[in-house]
Amino acid sequence: MENNKGVLVLFSGPSGVGKDTVLEIVLAKDKSLQKSVSLTTRGIRENEIDGKDYYFISLPEFEKMIDNNEVLEFARYGQNLYGTPKAPVDKWLSEGKTVILKIEVQGANNIKKLYPESVGIFIMPPSMEELEQRLRSRGTEDESDIQKRLEIAQDEIGHSKDYDYLVVNDDLEKASENVLDILHKLYK
Ligand code: 5GP
């Protein structure tokens, strides 16, 4: 682990902030970046692809991977488990790649302990009102899930000070450019 040459980037932000879209733009603009595909026990959304957005697996499968030490970190978010597969991340880092983990704050904390050199970027909403509106308008969660996600969001924003960089997503293009600038400073 100590011999890693690549940079590990922790990319966090509350649900609905638009971090997936920001990340999509960033990855399209810089093909050298490597995004880790997480494991999750949550159900697949209509627009998602298994193996691209997540590896959608069952709880027993997830638990088996934890037992086999195949998961770098994992966290419970709402009713589900989310985690980072270990082998690909180790491989990419040893190849000197910049590896991006889309991760909630608890997982990011755990990774910081394992990889103190990792760099955290937190995507902030312009306001809580705007966040709630975005979360509702995407229409992928029911009311109780939305309430739970807003509650988690408050807590996550409280942890944003632990990150190296904060980027406010009030404009997708601007936020993506900011993230790219940060990443380029890290490895150029
Ligand atoms: P969603 O259900 O909206 O796709 O994701 C819920 C939360 O799980 C988001 O904050 C997302 O960043 C986080 N998440 C996604 N993948 C991972 C992972 O591998 N590990 C951890 N700890 N959190 C993750």
Short mmCIF file of C-alpha atoms in Angstrom, two decimals, residues 4-188:
data_model
loop_
_atom_site.label_atom_id
_atom_site.label_comp_id
_atom_site.label_asym_id
_atom_site.label_seq_id
_atom_site.Cartn_x
_atom_site.Cartn_y
_atom_site.Cartn_z
CA ASN A 4 1.35 3.18 -4.44
CA LYS A 5 2.19 5.71 -7.09
CA GLY A 6 -1.28 6.79 -8.07
CA VAL A 7 -3.57 9.28 -6.35
CA LEU A 8 -6.73 8.21 -4.60
CA VAL A 9 -9.54 10.77 -4.78
CA LEU A 10 -12.56 10.64 -2.47
CA PHE A 11 -15.53 12.20 -4.18
CA SER A 12 -18.44 12.90 -1.82
CA GLY A 13 -21.53 15.02 -1.50
CA PRO A 14 -25.14 14.66 -0.40
CA SER A 15 -27.61 12.64 -2.42
CA GLY A 16 -29.18 14.81 -5.13
CA VAL A 17 -26.29 17.30 -5.30
CA GLY A 18 -25.48 16.19 -8.84
CA LYS A 19 -22.15 14.51 -8.12
CA ASP A 20 -22.81 11.70 -10.63
CA THR A 21 -23.36 14.22 -13.41
CA VAL A 22 -20.33 16.28 -12.39
CA LEU A 23 -18.27 13.10 -12.33
CA GLU A 24 -19.58 12.01 -15.74
CA ILE A 25 -18.49 15.32 -17.28
CA VAL A 26 -15.10 15.15 -15.56
CA LEU A 27 -14.48 11.56 -16.73
CA ALA A 28 -15.51 12.42 -20.29
CA LYS A 29 -13.06 15.33 -20.34
CA ASP A 30 -10.11 13.43 -18.91
CA LYS A 31 -9.88 9.82 -20.06
CA SER A 32 -6.82 9.15 -17.90
CA LEU A 33 -8.98 9.18 -14.76
CA GLN A 34 -10.19 5.86 -13.42
CA LYS A 35 -13.50 5.62 -11.59
CA SER A 36 -14.00 2.75 -9.20
CA VAL A 37 -17.31 0.87 -9.60
CA SER A 38 -18.81 0.23 -6.16
CA LEU A 39 -20.72 -2.72 -4.81
CA THR A 40 -24.21 -2.11 -3.47
CA THR A 41 -27.11 -4.10 -2.10
CA ARG A 42 -29.65 -1.46 -3.16
CA GLY A 43 -32.01 -2.11 -6.05
CA ILE A 44 -31.06 -0.98 -9.54
CA ARG A 45 -32.67 2.29 -10.80
CA GLU A 46 -34.27 2.43 -14.23
CA ASN A 47 -31.41 4.34 -15.89
CA GLU A 48 -28.58 2.36 -14.28
CA ILE A 49 -26.38 -0.35 -15.76
CA ASP A 50 -25.05 -3.24 -13.70
CA GLY A 51 -21.24 -3.24 -13.82
CA LYS A 52 -21.07 0.41 -14.90
CA ASP A 53 -22.96 2.39 -12.24
CA TYR A 54 -22.59 -0.25 -9.54
CA TYR A 55 -22.22 -3.97 -9.10
CA PHE A 56 -25.69 -4.76 -7.79
CA ILE A 57 -25.28 -7.75 -5.48
CA SER A 58 -27.23 -9.48 -2.72
CA LEU A 59 -26.49 -9.06 0.98
CA PRO A 60 -25.05 -12.62 1.31
CA GLU A 61 -22.77 -11.94 -1.70
CA PHE A 62 -21.65 -8.67 -0.11
CA GLU A 63 -20.97 -10.36 3.23
CA LYS A 64 -18.99 -13.11 1.53
CA MET A 65 -16.77 -10.53 -0.18
CA ILE A 66 -16.16 -8.81 3.18
CA ASP A 67 -15.21 -12.17 4.74
CA ASN A 68 -12.81 -12.84 1.85
CA ASN A 69 -11.14 -9.44 2.38
CA GLU A 70 -12.19 -8.33 -1.11
CA VAL A 71 -13.72 -5.04 0.06
CA LEU A 72 -11.50 -2.03 0.76
CA GLU A 73 -14.16 -0.21 2.81
CA PHE A 74 -17.89 -0.40 3.19
CA ALA A 75 -20.63 1.58 4.89
CA ARG A 76 -24.31 1.37 5.56
CA TYR A 77 -26.29 4.13 3.88
CA GLY A 78 -30.04 4.05 4.65
CA GLN A 79 -31.08 0.40 4.42
CA ASN A 80 -28.25 -0.72 2.16
CA LEU A 81 -24.56 -1.52 2.12
CA TYR A 82 -22.15 0.18 -0.26
CA GLY A 83 -18.49 -0.74 -0.69
CA THR A 84 -15.35 -0.46 -2.78
CA PRO A 85 -13.89 -3.59 -4.39
CA LYS A 86 -10.25 -3.83 -3.29
CA ALA A 87 -8.38 -5.53 -6.16
CA PRO A 88 -9.03 -3.02 -8.98
CA VAL A 89 -8.15 -0.02 -6.80
CA ASP A 90 -4.84 -1.56 -5.69
CA LYS A 91 -4.02 -2.43 -9.31
CA TRP A 92 -4.82 1.06 -10.69
CA LEU A 93 -2.86 2.78 -7.94
CA SER A 94 0.17 0.56 -8.56
CA GLU A 95 -0.08 1.60 -12.24
CA GLY A 96 0.10 5.25 -11.18
CA LYS A 97 -3.48 6.11 -12.07
CA THR A 98 -5.70 8.72 -10.45
CA VAL A 99 -8.53 6.66 -8.99
CA ILE A 100 -11.85 8.26 -8.06
CA LEU A 101 -14.08 6.74 -5.40
CA LYS A 102 -17.64 7.99 -5.22
CA ILE A 103 -18.20 7.48 -1.54
CA GLU A 104 -20.21 8.73 1.46
CA VAL A 105 -18.48 10.43 4.41
CA GLN A 106 -18.11 7.39 6.67
CA GLY A 107 -16.35 5.40 3.93
CA ALA A 108 -14.21 8.41 3.04
CA ASN A 109 -13.11 8.61 6.69
CA ASN A 110 -12.12 4.96 6.68
CA ILE A 111 -10.15 5.37 3.45
CA LYS A 112 -8.32 8.43 4.87
CA LYS A 113 -7.04 6.19 7.67
CA LEU A 114 -5.88 3.52 5.21
CA TYR A 115 -4.52 5.98 2.63
CA PRO A 116 -3.56 9.23 4.42
CA GLU A 117 -2.36 10.66 1.12
CA SER A 118 -5.82 10.42 -0.45
CA VAL A 119 -7.49 13.68 -1.45
CA GLY A 120 -11.09 14.51 -0.57
CA ILE A 121 -13.42 16.60 -2.73
CA PHE A 122 -16.87 17.43 -1.36
CA ILE A 123 -19.62 18.66 -3.68
CA MET A 124 -21.90 21.16 -1.92
CA PRO A 125 -25.44 22.13 -2.90
CA PRO A 126 -26.10 25.89 -3.28
CA SER A 127 -28.67 25.49 -0.46
CA MET A 128 -30.71 22.82 1.35
CA GLU A 129 -33.86 24.04 -0.44
CA GLU A 130 -32.21 23.50 -3.80
CA LEU A 131 -30.97 20.07 -2.73
CA GLU A 132 -34.47 19.00 -1.69
CA GLN A 133 -35.89 20.23 -4.97
CA ARG A 134 -33.27 18.32 -7.01
CA LEU A 135 -33.82 15.16 -5.01
CA ARG A 136 -37.59 15.36 -5.55
CA SER A 137 -37.41 16.23 -9.21
CA ARG A 138 -35.31 13.20 -10.14
CA GLY A 139 -38.20 11.04 -8.90
CA THR A 140 -36.17 7.92 -8.12
CA GLU A 141 -36.96 7.69 -4.39
CA ASP A 142 -40.19 7.47 -2.42
CA GLU A 143 -41.07 10.06 0.26
CA SER A 144 -39.56 8.20 3.22
CA ASP A 145 -36.33 7.60 1.30
CA ILE A 146 -36.19 11.31 0.37
CA GLN A 147 -36.63 12.29 4.03
CA LYS A 148 -33.90 9.85 5.07
CA ARG A 149 -31.54 11.16 2.38
CA LEU A 150 -32.16 14.79 3.46
CA GLU A 151 -31.41 13.83 7.05
CA ILE A 152 -28.16 12.12 5.99
CA ALA A 153 -27.35 15.17 3.83
CA GLN A 154 -27.42 17.49 6.87
CA ASP A 155 -25.00 15.21 8.65
CA GLU A 156 -22.75 14.86 5.59
CA ILE A 157 -22.56 18.63 5.07
CA GLY A 158 -21.44 18.83 8.72
CA HIS A 159 -18.47 16.63 7.78
CA SER A 160 -17.55 18.62 4.68
CA LYS A 161 -14.87 20.47 6.67
CA ASP A 162 -12.87 17.23 6.81
CA TYR A 163 -12.37 17.37 3.04
CA ASP A 164 -9.44 19.00 1.24
CA TYR A 165 -11.62 20.78 -1.32
CA LEU A 166 -15.21 22.03 -1.42
CA VAL A 167 -16.92 22.65 -4.75
CA VAL A 168 -20.39 24.23 -4.87
CA ASN A 169 -22.54 22.77 -7.63
CA ASP A 170 -24.62 25.77 -8.68
CA ASP A 171 -23.68 25.25 -12.32
CA LEU A 172 -22.73 21.83 -13.70
CA GLU A 173 -20.12 23.05 -16.19
CA LYS A 174 -18.46 25.36 -13.67
CA ALA A 175 -18.42 22.72 -10.94
CA SER A 176 -16.93 20.15 -13.35
CA GLU A 177 -14.22 22.60 -14.42
CA ASN A 178 -13.39 23.27 -10.77
CA VAL A 179 -13.07 19.56 -10.08
CA LEU A 180 -10.87 19.07 -13.17
CA ASP A 181 -8.62 21.96 -12.07
CA ILE A 182 -8.21 20.36 -8.65
CA LEU A 183 -7.40 16.94 -10.15
CA HIS A 184 -4.91 18.39 -12.63
CA LYS A 185 -3.08 20.18 -9.84
CA LEU A 186 -2.70 16.82 -8.09
CA TYR A 187 -0.96 14.94 -10.85
CA LYS A 188 0.57 17.48 -13.19
#
